CSV table of C-alpha atoms and ligand atoms in Angstrom, one decimal:
chain,number,residue,atom,x,y,z
A,1,MET,CA,-45.0,-10.4,48.9
A,2,GLU,CA,-41.3,-9.6,49.0
A,3,ALA,CA,-40.4,-12.5,46.6
A,4,SER,CA,-42.8,-10.1,44.3
A,5,THR,CA,-41.6,-6.8,44.3
A,6,SER,CA,-37.9,-8.5,44.2
A,7,ALA,CA,-38.9,-10.4,40.9
A,8,ARG,CA,-40.6,-7.3,39.8
A,9,ALA,CA,-36.9,-5.5,40.1
A,10,LYS,CA,-35.1,-8.3,38.1
A,11,VAL,CA,-38.5,-7.9,35.1
A,12,ALA,CA,-37.9,-4.0,35.3
A,13,ALA,CA,-34.2,-4.0,35.5
A,14,ALA,CA,-34.1,-6.5,32.4
A,15,VAL,CA,-36.2,-4.4,30.7
A,16,ALA,CA,-33.9,-1.5,31.4
A,17,ALA,CA,-31.1,-3.5,30.2
A,18,SER,CA,-32.2,-5.2,26.8
A,19,ASP,CA,-33.3,-1.4,26.1
A,20,ALA,CA,-29.7,-0.3,26.9
A,21,ARG,CA,-28.4,-2.7,24.3
A,22,ALA,CA,-30.7,-1.6,21.6
A,23,GLU,CA,-29.0,2.3,21.8
A,24,PRO,CA,-26.3,2.1,19.5
A,25,THR,CA,-23.1,1.1,20.7
A,26,PRO,CA,-20.0,3.7,19.4
A,27,PHE,CA,-18.6,0.1,17.6
A,28,SER,CA,-19.9,-1.1,14.2
A,29,LEU,CA,-18.1,-3.0,11.3
A,30,GLU,CA,-21.4,-1.1,9.4
A,31,LEU,CA,-19.9,0.7,7.1
A,32,SER,CA,-21.4,4.2,6.1
A,33,ASP,CA,-23.4,5.3,2.7
A,34,ASP,CA,-20.7,7.1,1.8
A,35,GLN,CA,-18.2,4.4,2.7
A,36,ARG,CA,-20.5,1.3,0.2
A,37,VAL,CA,-20.9,4.2,-2.5
A,38,VAL,CA,-17.6,5.1,-3.1
A,39,ARG,CA,-16.9,1.1,-2.8
A,40,ASP,CA,-19.6,0.2,-5.0
A,41,TRP,CA,-18.0,2.6,-7.1
A,42,THR,CA,-14.6,1.3,-7.3
A,43,HIS,CA,-15.9,-2.2,-8.1
A,44,GLY,CA,-17.6,-0.8,-10.8
A,45,PHE,CA,-14.2,0.4,-12.7
A,46,ALA,CA,-12.3,-2.5,-11.5
A,47,GLU,CA,-15.5,-5.3,-12.7
A,48,GLN,CA,-16.1,-2.9,-16.3
A,49,VAL,CA,-12.4,-1.4,-16.8
A,50,VAL,CA,-9.4,-3.3,-14.8
A,51,ARG,CA,-10.1,-6.9,-14.7
A,52,PRO,CA,-10.7,-7.3,-18.9
A,53,ALA,CA,-7.6,-4.9,-19.1
A,54,ALA,CA,-5.2,-6.5,-16.7
A,55,ALA,CA,-4.2,-9.9,-19.5
A,56,GLU,CA,-3.2,-7.5,-22.1
A,57,TRP,CA,-0.8,-5.5,-19.8
A,58,ASP,CA,0.0,-7.8,-17.9
A,59,GLU,CA,1.6,-9.4,-21.1
A,60,ARG,CA,2.7,-5.7,-23.0
A,61,GLU,CA,4.5,-5.3,-19.1
A,62,GLU,CA,3.6,-1.1,-19.7
A,63,THR,CA,2.2,1.5,-18.0
A,64,PRO,CA,-1.4,1.1,-18.9
A,65,TRP,CA,-1.7,5.4,-20.1
A,66,PRO,CA,-5.1,4.9,-20.8
A,67,ILE,CA,-6.2,3.9,-18.0
A,68,ILE,CA,-5.1,6.0,-16.0
A,69,GLN,CA,-6.8,8.1,-18.0
A,70,GLU,CA,-10.1,6.6,-17.4
A,71,ALA,CA,-8.8,7.1,-13.4
A,72,ALA,CA,-8.6,10.6,-13.7
A,73,LYS,CA,-12.0,11.2,-15.8
A,74,ILE,CA,-13.9,9.7,-13.9
A,75,GLY,CA,-12.1,11.3,-11.0
A,76,LEU,CA,-10.6,8.3,-9.2
A,77,TYR,CA,-7.4,9.3,-10.2
A,78,GLY,CA,-6.2,12.8,-8.7
A,79,PHE,CA,-5.5,15.1,-5.7
A,80,GLU,CA,-8.9,15.7,-4.7
A,81,ALA,CA,-10.3,11.9,-5.1
A,82,ILE,CA,-7.7,11.1,-1.9
A,83,ALA,CA,-8.4,13.6,-0.6
A,84,GLN,CA,-11.5,13.0,-0.3
A,85,PHE,CA,-10.2,9.2,0.8
A,86,TRP,CA,-8.5,10.0,3.2
A,87,ALA,CA,-10.5,12.8,4.6
A,88,ASP,CA,-13.4,9.7,5.5
A,89,PRO,CA,-12.9,10.2,10.0
A,90,SER,CA,-13.3,6.4,10.0
A,91,GLY,CA,-10.3,5.3,8.6
A,92,LEU,CA,-11.4,3.2,6.3
A,93,THR,CA,-12.4,4.4,2.6
A,94,LEU,CA,-8.6,4.4,1.6
A,95,PRO,CA,-8.1,0.2,2.0
A,96,ILE,CA,-11.5,0.6,0.8
A,97,VAL,CA,-10.9,1.4,-2.0
A,98,ASN,CA,-7.9,0.0,-2.7
A,99,GLU,CA,-9.4,-4.1,-2.3
A,100,GLU,CA,-11.5,-3.2,-4.8
A,101,LEU,CA,-8.9,-2.0,-7.6
A,102,PHE,CA,-6.7,-4.5,-6.7
A,103,TRP,CA,-9.6,-6.8,-6.5
A,104,GLY,CA,-9.1,-5.5,-10.3
A,105,ASP,CA,-6.1,-6.1,-11.0
A,106,ALA,CA,-2.6,-5.6,-9.3
A,107,GLY,CA,-0.3,-4.5,-12.2
A,108,ILE,CA,-3.1,-1.2,-13.1
A,109,GLY,CA,-3.5,-0.9,-9.6
A,110,MET,CA,-0.1,0.1,-8.6
A,111,SER,CA,0.0,1.6,-11.4
A,112,ILE,CA,-2.9,3.9,-10.5
A,113,MET,CA,-1.9,3.7,-6.6
A,114,GLY,CA,1.4,3.9,-7.3
A,115,THR,CA,1.7,7.8,-6.7
A,116,THR,CA,0.2,7.4,-3.6
A,117,LEU,CA,3.5,6.3,-2.3
A,118,ALA,CA,5.3,9.7,-3.5
A,119,VAL,CA,2.5,11.6,-1.9
A,120,ALA,CA,2.7,9.8,1.1
A,121,GLY,CA,6.4,11.3,1.4
A,122,ILE,CA,5.6,14.2,1.1
A,123,TYR,CA,3.0,14.5,4.1
A,124,ALA,CA,5.1,13.3,6.2
A,125,ALA,CA,8.1,15.6,5.7
A,126,GLY,CA,6.9,18.9,3.9
A,127,THR,CA,5.2,21.3,5.2
A,128,PRO,CA,2.1,22.6,3.8
A,129,ASP,CA,3.4,24.7,1.2
A,130,GLN,CA,5.0,22.5,0.0
A,131,LEU,CA,1.8,19.9,0.1
A,132,VAL,CA,-0.2,22.4,-1.8
A,133,GLU,CA,2.3,22.8,-4.8
A,134,TRP,CA,3.8,19.3,-5.6
A,135,VAL,CA,0.8,17.3,-4.9
A,136,PRO,CA,-1.1,18.9,-7.7
A,137,GLN,CA,1.6,17.5,-9.6
A,138,CYS,CA,2.3,14.3,-9.2
A,139,TYR,CA,-1.3,13.8,-10.9
A,140,GLY,CA,-1.1,16.1,-13.5
A,141,THR,CA,-4.8,17.2,-14.9
A,142,PRO,CA,-7.7,14.7,-15.5
A,143,GLU,CA,-6.6,15.2,-19.0
A,144,ASP,CA,-3.3,15.5,-18.6
A,145,PRO,CA,-2.4,12.5,-15.9
A,146,GLU,CA,0.8,11.9,-14.3
A,147,VAL,CA,2.2,9.7,-12.3
A,148,ALA,CA,4.8,10.4,-9.4
A,149,ALA,CA,8.4,8.0,-7.6
A,150,PHE,CA,9.4,7.7,-4.0
A,151,CYS,CA,12.6,5.9,-4.3
A,152,VAL,CA,14.3,5.0,-0.5
A,153,SER,CA,15.4,1.8,-1.9
A,154,GLU,CA,19.7,1.0,-3.6
A,155,PRO,CA,21.0,-1.8,-4.8
A,156,ASP,CA,23.0,-2.0,-1.3
A,157,ALA,CA,20.6,-0.4,1.1
A,158,GLY,CA,16.6,-2.5,0.8
A,159,SER,CA,15.4,-3.3,4.2
A,160,ASP,CA,18.5,-2.1,5.4
A,161,VAL,CA,17.8,2.5,4.7
A,162,SER,CA,20.2,3.6,7.2
A,163,SER,CA,22.8,3.2,5.0
A,164,LEU,CA,21.8,5.1,1.7
A,165,ARG,CA,24.6,6.1,0.1
A,166,THR,CA,22.7,8.4,-2.1
A,167,ARG,CA,24.2,12.4,-0.5
A,168,ALA,CA,22.3,15.7,-0.7
A,169,ARG,CA,24.9,18.6,-0.8
A,170,TYR,CA,23.9,21.4,0.1
A,171,ASP,CA,25.5,24.2,-2.2
A,172,GLU,CA,25.5,27.8,-0.4
A,173,ALA,CA,26.4,30.2,-2.7
A,174,SER,CA,23.6,29.0,-5.2
A,175,ASP,CA,20.8,28.4,-2.0
A,176,GLU,CA,21.0,24.9,-3.9
A,177,TRP,CA,20.4,21.0,-3.1
A,178,VAL,CA,22.5,18.7,-5.3
A,179,LEU,CA,22.3,15.4,-5.7
A,180,ASN,CA,24.2,12.1,-6.5
A,181,GLY,CA,23.4,8.7,-5.9
A,182,GLN,CA,21.7,5.7,-7.6
A,183,LYS,CA,18.0,4.6,-6.7
A,184,ALA,CA,16.8,1.3,-7.5
A,185,TRP,CA,13.4,-0.3,-7.9
A,186,ALA,CA,11.4,2.5,-7.9
A,187,THR,CA,7.7,1.7,-8.8
A,188,ASN,CA,7.3,4.9,-11.5
A,189,GLY,CA,11.3,5.5,-11.8
A,190,GLY,CA,12.1,8.0,-14.5
A,191,ILE,CA,9.0,8.1,-15.9
A,192,ALA,CA,6.9,10.0,-12.6
A,193,ASN,CA,6.5,14.0,-12.9
A,194,VAL,CA,7.9,14.3,-10.0
A,195,HIS,CA,10.1,12.2,-7.9
A,196,VAL,CA,10.9,12.1,-3.7
A,197,ILE,CA,14.1,10.6,-3.5
A,198,VAL,CA,15.2,9.9,0.2
A,199,ALA,CA,18.6,10.9,0.4
A,200,SER,CA,21.2,11.7,3.3
A,201,VAL,CA,22.5,14.9,4.1
A,202,ASP,CA,24.7,13.4,6.6
A,203,PRO,CA,25.6,9.5,6.2
A,204,GLU,CA,27.1,9.9,10.5
A,205,LEU,CA,23.8,9.7,11.8
A,206,GLY,CA,23.0,6.8,9.5
A,207,ALA,CA,18.9,7.1,9.0
A,208,ARG,CA,18.2,10.4,11.2
A,209,GLY,CA,21.1,11.9,8.6
A,210,GLN,CA,18.1,11.4,5.9
A,211,SER,CA,15.9,14.1,4.0
A,212,ALA,CA,13.3,13.8,1.9
A,213,PHE,CA,13.5,15.9,-1.7
A,214,VAL,CA,11.4,16.6,-3.9
A,215,VAL,CA,12.7,16.4,-7.3
A,216,PRO,CA,10.4,18.7,-10.2
A,217,PRO,CA,10.2,17.6,-13.6
A,218,GLY,CA,12.4,17.9,-16.4
A,219,THR,CA,15.3,18.3,-13.3
A,220,LYS,CA,18.3,17.7,-15.5
A,221,GLY,CA,21.2,15.1,-13.7
A,222,LEU,CA,18.1,13.0,-13.3
A,223,GLU,CA,17.8,9.8,-15.3
A,224,MET,CA,16.3,6.7,-16.3
A,225,GLY,CA,18.1,3.1,-15.8
A,226,THR,CA,17.3,0.0,-16.6
A,227,LYS,CA,14.0,-1.1,-16.1
A,228,VAL,CA,13.3,-4.5,-14.2
A,229,LYS,CA,11.2,-7.4,-16.3
A,230,LYS,CA,9.4,-8.6,-13.0
A,231,HIS,CA,8.0,-11.1,-11.9
A,232,GLY,CA,4.7,-9.3,-10.9
A,233,LEU,CA,2.9,-6.3,-10.9
A,234,ARG,CA,4.3,-6.2,-14.7
A,235,ALA,CA,1.8,-3.2,-15.5
A,236,SER,CA,3.7,-0.7,-13.2
A,237,HIS,CA,6.5,0.4,-13.9
A,238,THR,CA,10.0,-0.5,-11.8
A,239,ALA,CA,13.4,1.2,-13.0
A,240,ASP,CA,16.7,2.5,-11.7
A,241,VAL,CA,16.8,5.9,-10.9
A,242,PHE,CA,20.8,7.5,-11.3
A,243,LEU,CA,21.3,11.2,-9.9
A,244,ASP,CA,24.6,13.1,-11.3
A,245,ASP,CA,24.7,16.7,-10.0
A,246,CYS,CA,21.3,16.5,-9.7
A,247,ARG,CA,20.9,20.4,-8.3
A,248,LEU,CA,17.3,21.4,-7.1
A,249,PRO,CA,16.4,24.8,-5.4
A,250,GLY,CA,16.8,25.2,-1.7
A,251,SER,CA,12.6,24.8,-1.6
A,252,CYS,CA,12.6,21.3,-1.9
A,253,LEU,CA,13.8,19.9,0.9
A,254,LEU,CA,11.4,18.9,2.9
A,255,GLY,CA,10.5,20.1,5.3
A,256,GLY,CA,12.4,23.4,4.8
A,257,LYS,CA,16.1,23.9,6.1
A,258,ASP,CA,15.7,24.6,9.6
A,259,ARG,CA,13.4,22.3,10.7
A,260,LEU,CA,16.6,19.9,8.9
A,261,GLU,CA,18.7,21.9,10.9
A,262,GLU,CA,17.3,21.0,14.2
A,263,ARG,CA,16.7,17.6,13.7
A,264,LEU,CA,20.1,16.7,13.1
A,265,ALA,CA,21.4,18.6,15.7
A,266,ARG,CA,18.9,16.2,17.9
A,267,ALA,CA,20.5,13.1,16.4
A,268,ARG,CA,23.8,14.7,16.7
A,269,GLU,CA,23.1,15.0,20.7
A,270,GLY,CA,21.8,11.8,20.6
A,271,THR,CA,18.1,12.7,21.8
A,272,ARG,CA,16.1,10.0,20.3
A,273,ALA,CA,12.9,12.6,20.7
A,274,LYS,CA,11.1,11.4,16.0
A,275,LYS,CA,11.7,7.5,16.4
A,276,GLN,CA,8.2,6.8,17.3
A,277,ALA,CA,7.0,9.6,15.0
A,278,ALA,CA,8.6,7.8,12.2
A,279,MET,CA,7.7,4.3,13.3
A,280,GLN,CA,4.3,5.7,13.4
A,281,THR,CA,4.3,7.1,9.9
A,282,PHE,CA,5.0,3.9,8.1
A,283,GLU,CA,2.5,2.1,9.9
A,284,LEU,CA,-0.2,4.8,8.8
A,285,SER,CA,1.0,4.0,5.0
A,286,ARG,CA,0.3,0.2,5.8
A,287,PRO,CA,-2.4,-1.4,5.9
A,288,THR,CA,-3.6,0.2,2.6
A,289,VAL,CA,-1.2,-1.9,1.3
A,290,ALA,CA,-2.1,-4.8,3.2
A,291,ALA,CA,-5.0,-3.7,1.4
A,292,GLN,CA,-4.1,-4.2,-2.1
A,293,ALA,CA,-2.9,-7.3,-1.3
A,294,LEU,CA,-6.3,-8.3,0.2
A,295,GLY,CA,-7.6,-7.8,-2.8
A,296,VAL,CA,-5.7,-9.8,-5.0
A,297,ALA,CA,-6.4,-12.6,-2.0
A,298,ARG,CA,-10.6,-11.7,-2.6
A,299,ALA,CA,-9.9,-12.1,-6.5
A,300,ALA,CA,-8.0,-15.2,-7.1
A,301,TYR,CA,-10.9,-17.1,-3.6
A,302,GLU,CA,-14.3,-16.3,-5.7
A,303,TYR,CA,-12.3,-17.1,-9.1
A,304,ALA,CA,-11.7,-19.9,-6.9
A,305,LEU,CA,-15.0,-20.7,-5.9
A,306,ASP,CA,-17.1,-20.4,-8.9
A,307,TYR,CA,-14.7,-22.7,-10.8
A,308,ALA,CA,-14.9,-25.4,-8.1
A,309,LYS,CA,-19.2,-25.4,-8.4
A,310,GLN,CA,-18.9,-25.7,-12.0
A,311,ARG,CA,-16.1,-28.0,-12.7
A,312,VAL,CA,-16.7,-31.8,-12.9
A,313,GLN,CA,-14.8,-34.7,-12.0
A,314,PHE,CA,-15.8,-38.1,-10.9
A,315,GLY,CA,-19.6,-36.8,-11.9
A,316,ARG,CA,-19.6,-34.6,-9.5
A,317,PRO,CA,-19.1,-30.4,-9.0
A,318,ILE,CA,-15.2,-31.2,-7.3
A,319,ILE,CA,-16.6,-28.5,-4.9
A,320,GLU,CA,-19.1,-31.2,-3.4
A,321,ASN,CA,-15.1,-33.0,-2.0
A,322,GLN,CA,-14.1,-31.7,1.2
A,323,ALA,CA,-10.9,-30.9,0.3
A,324,ILE,CA,-11.7,-28.4,-2.4
A,325,ALA,CA,-14.7,-27.4,0.0
A,326,PHE,CA,-12.4,-26.6,3.0
A,327,ALA,CA,-9.8,-25.6,1.8
A,328,LEU,CA,-12.7,-22.6,-0.1
A,329,ALA,CA,-13.8,-22.4,4.2
A,330,ASP,CA,-10.6,-21.3,5.3
A,331,MET,CA,-9.3,-18.9,2.4
A,332,LYS,CA,-12.7,-17.1,2.7
A,333,MET,CA,-11.5,-17.3,7.0
A,334,GLU,CA,-8.3,-16.1,6.2
A,335,ILE,CA,-9.4,-13.4,4.0
A,336,ASP,CA,-11.6,-11.6,6.6
A,337,ALA,CA,-9.1,-12.0,9.1
A,338,VAL,CA,-7.3,-9.8,7.0
A,339,ARG,CA,-9.9,-7.4,6.5
A,340,LEU,CA,-10.6,-7.1,10.2
A,341,LEU,CA,-6.7,-6.6,10.9
A,342,ILE,CA,-6.5,-3.4,8.5
A,343,TRP,CA,-9.6,-2.1,9.8
A,344,ARG,CA,-8.2,-1.8,13.1
A,345,ALA,CA,-4.8,-0.6,11.7
A,346,ALA,CA,-6.6,2.0,9.5
A,347,TRP,CA,-8.8,2.8,12.3
A,348,MET,CA,-6.0,3.3,14.9
A,349,GLY,CA,-4.1,5.2,12.0
A,350,ARG,CA,-6.8,7.9,10.7
A,351,THR,CA,-8.2,8.5,15.1
A,352,GLY,CA,-4.0,9.0,16.4
A,353,GLN,CA,-4.3,5.9,18.9
A,354,ALA,CA,-0.4,5.0,19.2
A,355,PHE,CA,0.4,1.3,17.2
A,356,ASP,CA,1.4,-0.1,20.9
A,357,ALA,CA,1.7,-3.3,19.2
A,358,ALA,CA,2.7,-2.4,15.5
A,359,GLU,CA,-0.7,-3.3,14.6
A,360,GLY,CA,-0.2,-1.7,11.4
A,361,SER,CA,3.0,-3.8,10.5
A,362,MET,CA,1.0,-6.6,12.0
A,363,SER,CA,-2.0,-5.8,9.0
A,364,LYS,CA,0.9,-6.0,6.4
A,365,LEU,CA,2.6,-8.9,7.4
A,366,LYS,CA,-1.2,-11.1,7.1
A,367,ALA,CA,-2.5,-9.9,4.1
A,368,GLY,CA,1.0,-10.2,2.3
A,369,GLU,CA,0.6,-13.9,3.4
A,370,VAL,CA,-2.6,-15.0,3.1
A,371,ALA,CA,-2.4,-13.2,0.1
A,372,VAL,CA,0.6,-15.8,-1.5
A,373,TRP,CA,-1.2,-18.1,-0.2
A,374,VAL,CA,-4.7,-17.8,-1.4
A,375,THR,CA,-3.8,-17.5,-4.7
A,376,GLU,CA,-1.5,-20.9,-4.9
A,377,ARG,CA,-4.8,-22.4,-3.3
A,378,ALA,CA,-6.8,-20.8,-6.4
A,379,ILE,CA,-4.3,-22.6,-8.5
A,380,GLN,CA,-4.8,-26.0,-7.5
A,381,ILE,CA,-7.8,-25.6,-7.1
A,382,LEU,CA,-8.4,-24.9,-10.8
A,383,GLY,CA,-5.4,-27.3,-11.3
A,384,GLY,CA,-3.9,-27.5,-15.1
A,385,ASN,CA,-6.5,-24.4,-15.9
A,386,GLY,CA,-5.1,-22.7,-12.3
A,387,TYR,CA,-1.3,-23.4,-13.8
A,388,THR,CA,-2.1,-21.6,-17.2
A,389,ARG,CA,-2.6,-17.6,-18.8
A,390,GLU,CA,-5.7,-18.8,-20.1
A,391,TYR,CA,-7.2,-18.1,-16.7
A,392,PRO,CA,-6.6,-14.6,-14.1
A,393,VAL,CA,-5.7,-17.3,-11.0
A,394,GLU,CA,-1.1,-17.9,-11.9
A,395,ARG,CA,-1.5,-13.7,-12.9
A,396,MET,CA,-2.9,-13.1,-9.3
A,397,HIS,CA,-0.1,-15.4,-7.6
A,398,ARG,CA,2.4,-13.6,-9.5
A,399,ASP,CA,1.1,-10.3,-8.7
A,400,ALA,CA,0.5,-11.4,-4.7
A,401,LYS,CA,3.8,-12.4,-4.0
A,402,ILE,CA,5.3,-8.7,-4.5
A,403,TYR,CA,3.1,-8.3,-1.2
A,404,THR,CA,5.8,-10.5,1.2
A,405,ILE,CA,8.7,-8.5,0.0
A,406,PHE,CA,8.2,-4.3,-0.7
A,407,GLU,CA,6.9,-2.2,1.6
A,408,GLY,CA,9.5,-3.9,4.1
A,409,THR,CA,9.5,-7.9,4.1
A,410,SER,CA,7.3,-10.2,6.4
A,411,GLU,CA,10.5,-10.4,7.9
A,412,ILE,CA,11.2,-6.5,8.7
A,413,GLN,CA,7.6,-6.4,9.8
A,414,ARG,CA,8.2,-9.5,12.0
A,415,LEU,CA,11.5,-7.7,13.5
A,416,VAL,CA,8.7,-4.2,13.4
A,417,ILE,CA,6.3,-6.4,15.9
A,418,ALA,CA,9.1,-8.5,18.3
A,419,ARG,CA,10.5,-5.5,18.9
A,420,ALA,CA,6.8,-3.5,19.4
A,421,ILE,CA,5.5,-6.3,22.1
A,422,SER,CA,8.9,-7.2,23.9
A,423,GLY,CA,10.1,-3.5,24.0
A,424,LEU,CA,13.8,-5.1,22.8
A,425,GLN,CA,16.2,-4.3,19.4
A,426,ILE,CA,15.6,-7.4,18.6
A,427,GLN,CA,18.2,-8.7,15.6
B,1,FAD,C1,8.0,-4.3,-7.3
B,1,FAD,C2,9.2,-4.0,-6.8
B,1,FAD,C3,8.6,-2.1,-6.4
B,1,FAD,C4,9.0,-1.4,-5.7
B,1,FAD,N1,8.8,0.2,-5.1
B,1,FAD,C5,9.6,0.7,-4.9
B,1,FAD,C6,9.6,2.1,-4.8
B,1,FAD,O1,8.9,2.4,-5.2
B,1,FAD,N2,10.5,2.6,-4.0
B,1,FAD,C7,11.2,2.1,-3.2
B,1,FAD,O2,12.2,3.1,-2.5
B,1,FAD,N3,11.5,1.1,-2.9
B,1,FAD,C8,10.5,0.0,-3.6
B,1,FAD,N4,10.7,-1.4,-4.0
B,1,FAD,C9,12.2,-1.9,-3.1
B,1,FAD,C10,11.2,-3.1,-2.3
B,1,FAD,O3,10.9,-2.0,-0.8
B,1,FAD,C11,12.8,-3.5,-1.5
B,1,FAD,O4,13.0,-4.8,-2.3
B,1,FAD,C12,12.5,-4.2,0.0
B,1,FAD,O5,12.5,-3.1,0.8
B,1,FAD,C13,13.3,-4.9,0.0
B,1,FAD,O6,14.8,-4.9,0.3
B,1,FAD,P1,15.7,-5.4,-1.0
B,1,FAD,O7,15.1,-5.9,-1.9
B,1,FAD,O8,17.6,-5.1,-0.7
B,1,FAD,O9,16.5,-7.3,0.0
B,1,FAD,P2,16.9,-7.3,1.5
B,1,FAD,O10,16.9,-5.9,2.1
B,1,FAD,O11,18.7,-7.5,0.4
B,1,FAD,O12,16.6,-8.8,2.2
B,1,FAD,C14,16.9,-10.5,0.8
B,1,FAD,C15,16.0,-10.4,2.2
B,1,FAD,O13,16.9,-11.1,3.9
B,1,FAD,C16,16.4,-11.1,4.9
B,1,FAD,N5,16.5,-9.6,5.7
B,1,FAD,C17,16.7,-8.4,5.2
B,1,FAD,N6,17.7,-7.7,6.6
B,1,FAD,C18,16.8,-9.2,7.7
B,1,FAD,C19,16.8,-9.0,9.0
B,1,FAD,N7,17.5,-8.3,9.6
B,1,FAD,N8,16.2,-9.8,9.6
B,1,FAD,C20,15.7,-11.0,9.1
B,1,FAD,N9,15.3,-11.3,7.5
B,1,FAD,C21,16.3,-9.9,7.0
B,1,FAD,C22,14.7,-9.8,3.9
B,1,FAD,O14,13.4,-10.4,4.7
B,1,FAD,C23,14.7,-10.9,2.6
B,1,FAD,O15,14.1,-11.7,3.0
B,1,FAD,C24,10.0,-2.2,-5.2
B,1,FAD,C25,10.6,-3.4,-4.5
B,1,FAD,C26,10.6,-4.1,-6.1
B,1,FAD,C27,10.7,-5.5,-6.2
């Protein structure tokens, strides 16, 4: 009798536990209806408009304005679009859109998404009024779209952004900022409607003596330098930008003068309060860039998978050889692992979690390296065809390489992660 009561209790407990498991849990990798709709809509644009035009714009090495216009017309390019993607409380929509668009083509994708870098700069440093004033001007209108540029790097300051030489001097008499210097490698540099320039206000303070400025359309003293001829991402415009006594209204200092004075005073006292805030900002944007690399990797993998099923050698499709099939299995596994790192970091950023182990950098590092590796494997699977411009995987490989270089090289990402996990100033 005792035993049967106890057995009944155990069964009841097991039933209760299984009921509890049927309840929705807070963790889910299932996308919402809204996320699926945006993903499929972006994919449709990437498949029907971007992918068919990719080879042409890569060869032309020009900004694909007609495609930017198409994107603006359907609402994929513009400040409302970016606000809608950013509004997703899970943080996943922005990476999902980037993955799909860059699946279409990375060069064209960067021509469409490059503006987001400048917008992120305004968002990170600007006041709400400055956001309202400048973000729409970054994009222009659906009828007449514009692009924007975010200019930090210089010929002698790439990874080491603390050593910027571009100077910003305040002219009290006219309430103007005067910028002088040279920016290197700026995406959309010189063709942008709005340039966001990071310059040094107090060189002795290194990175903490720097500020971001908006250069309004048509400002005198800003000139485009040489347009760079690149290995990949060739539809995206990259150029030097020269600033020669470039005068800006005082209101173009992002964040305003009071905030700058406070920040400089803190830096002179040696207070370290803002270090974490700057780190959080970088970690926030890295999953989006990582998602671009993921799109390129997935495109190359899918192409190679289809090819391997069709290409016959020795009387059977080449995929029936383990050497090829296992390579594809590894490619798929790495791609899915990258996506999980990206979604984790994007969710952490959107929900305000601390990036204690530099999870944003992890996603960018892994995505860049996987994109280079997967696209190289795809060329191998296509053999001689993979090496020609008749097939898209060689372009994807050229495009993928940038993701181990810009927005922080792979070495710099490792440095950031190593410092975060160790708490030490690893060199
Ligand atoms: C296509 C393209 C678009 C770009 N777009 C923009 C843009 O829109 N805006 C912008 O501001 N910049 C842009 N950049 C610049 C880009 O961010 C820099 O190229 C990048 O940060 C690396 O700087 P660097 O080229 O000067 O290389 P360097 O800093 O000179 O690095 C050279 C090598 O040394 C390694 N290295 C450097 N320091 C260390 C260290 N401490 N430990 C270990 N290794 C180290 C690097 O990892 C790299 O392998 C773009 C670049 C390209 C190519």
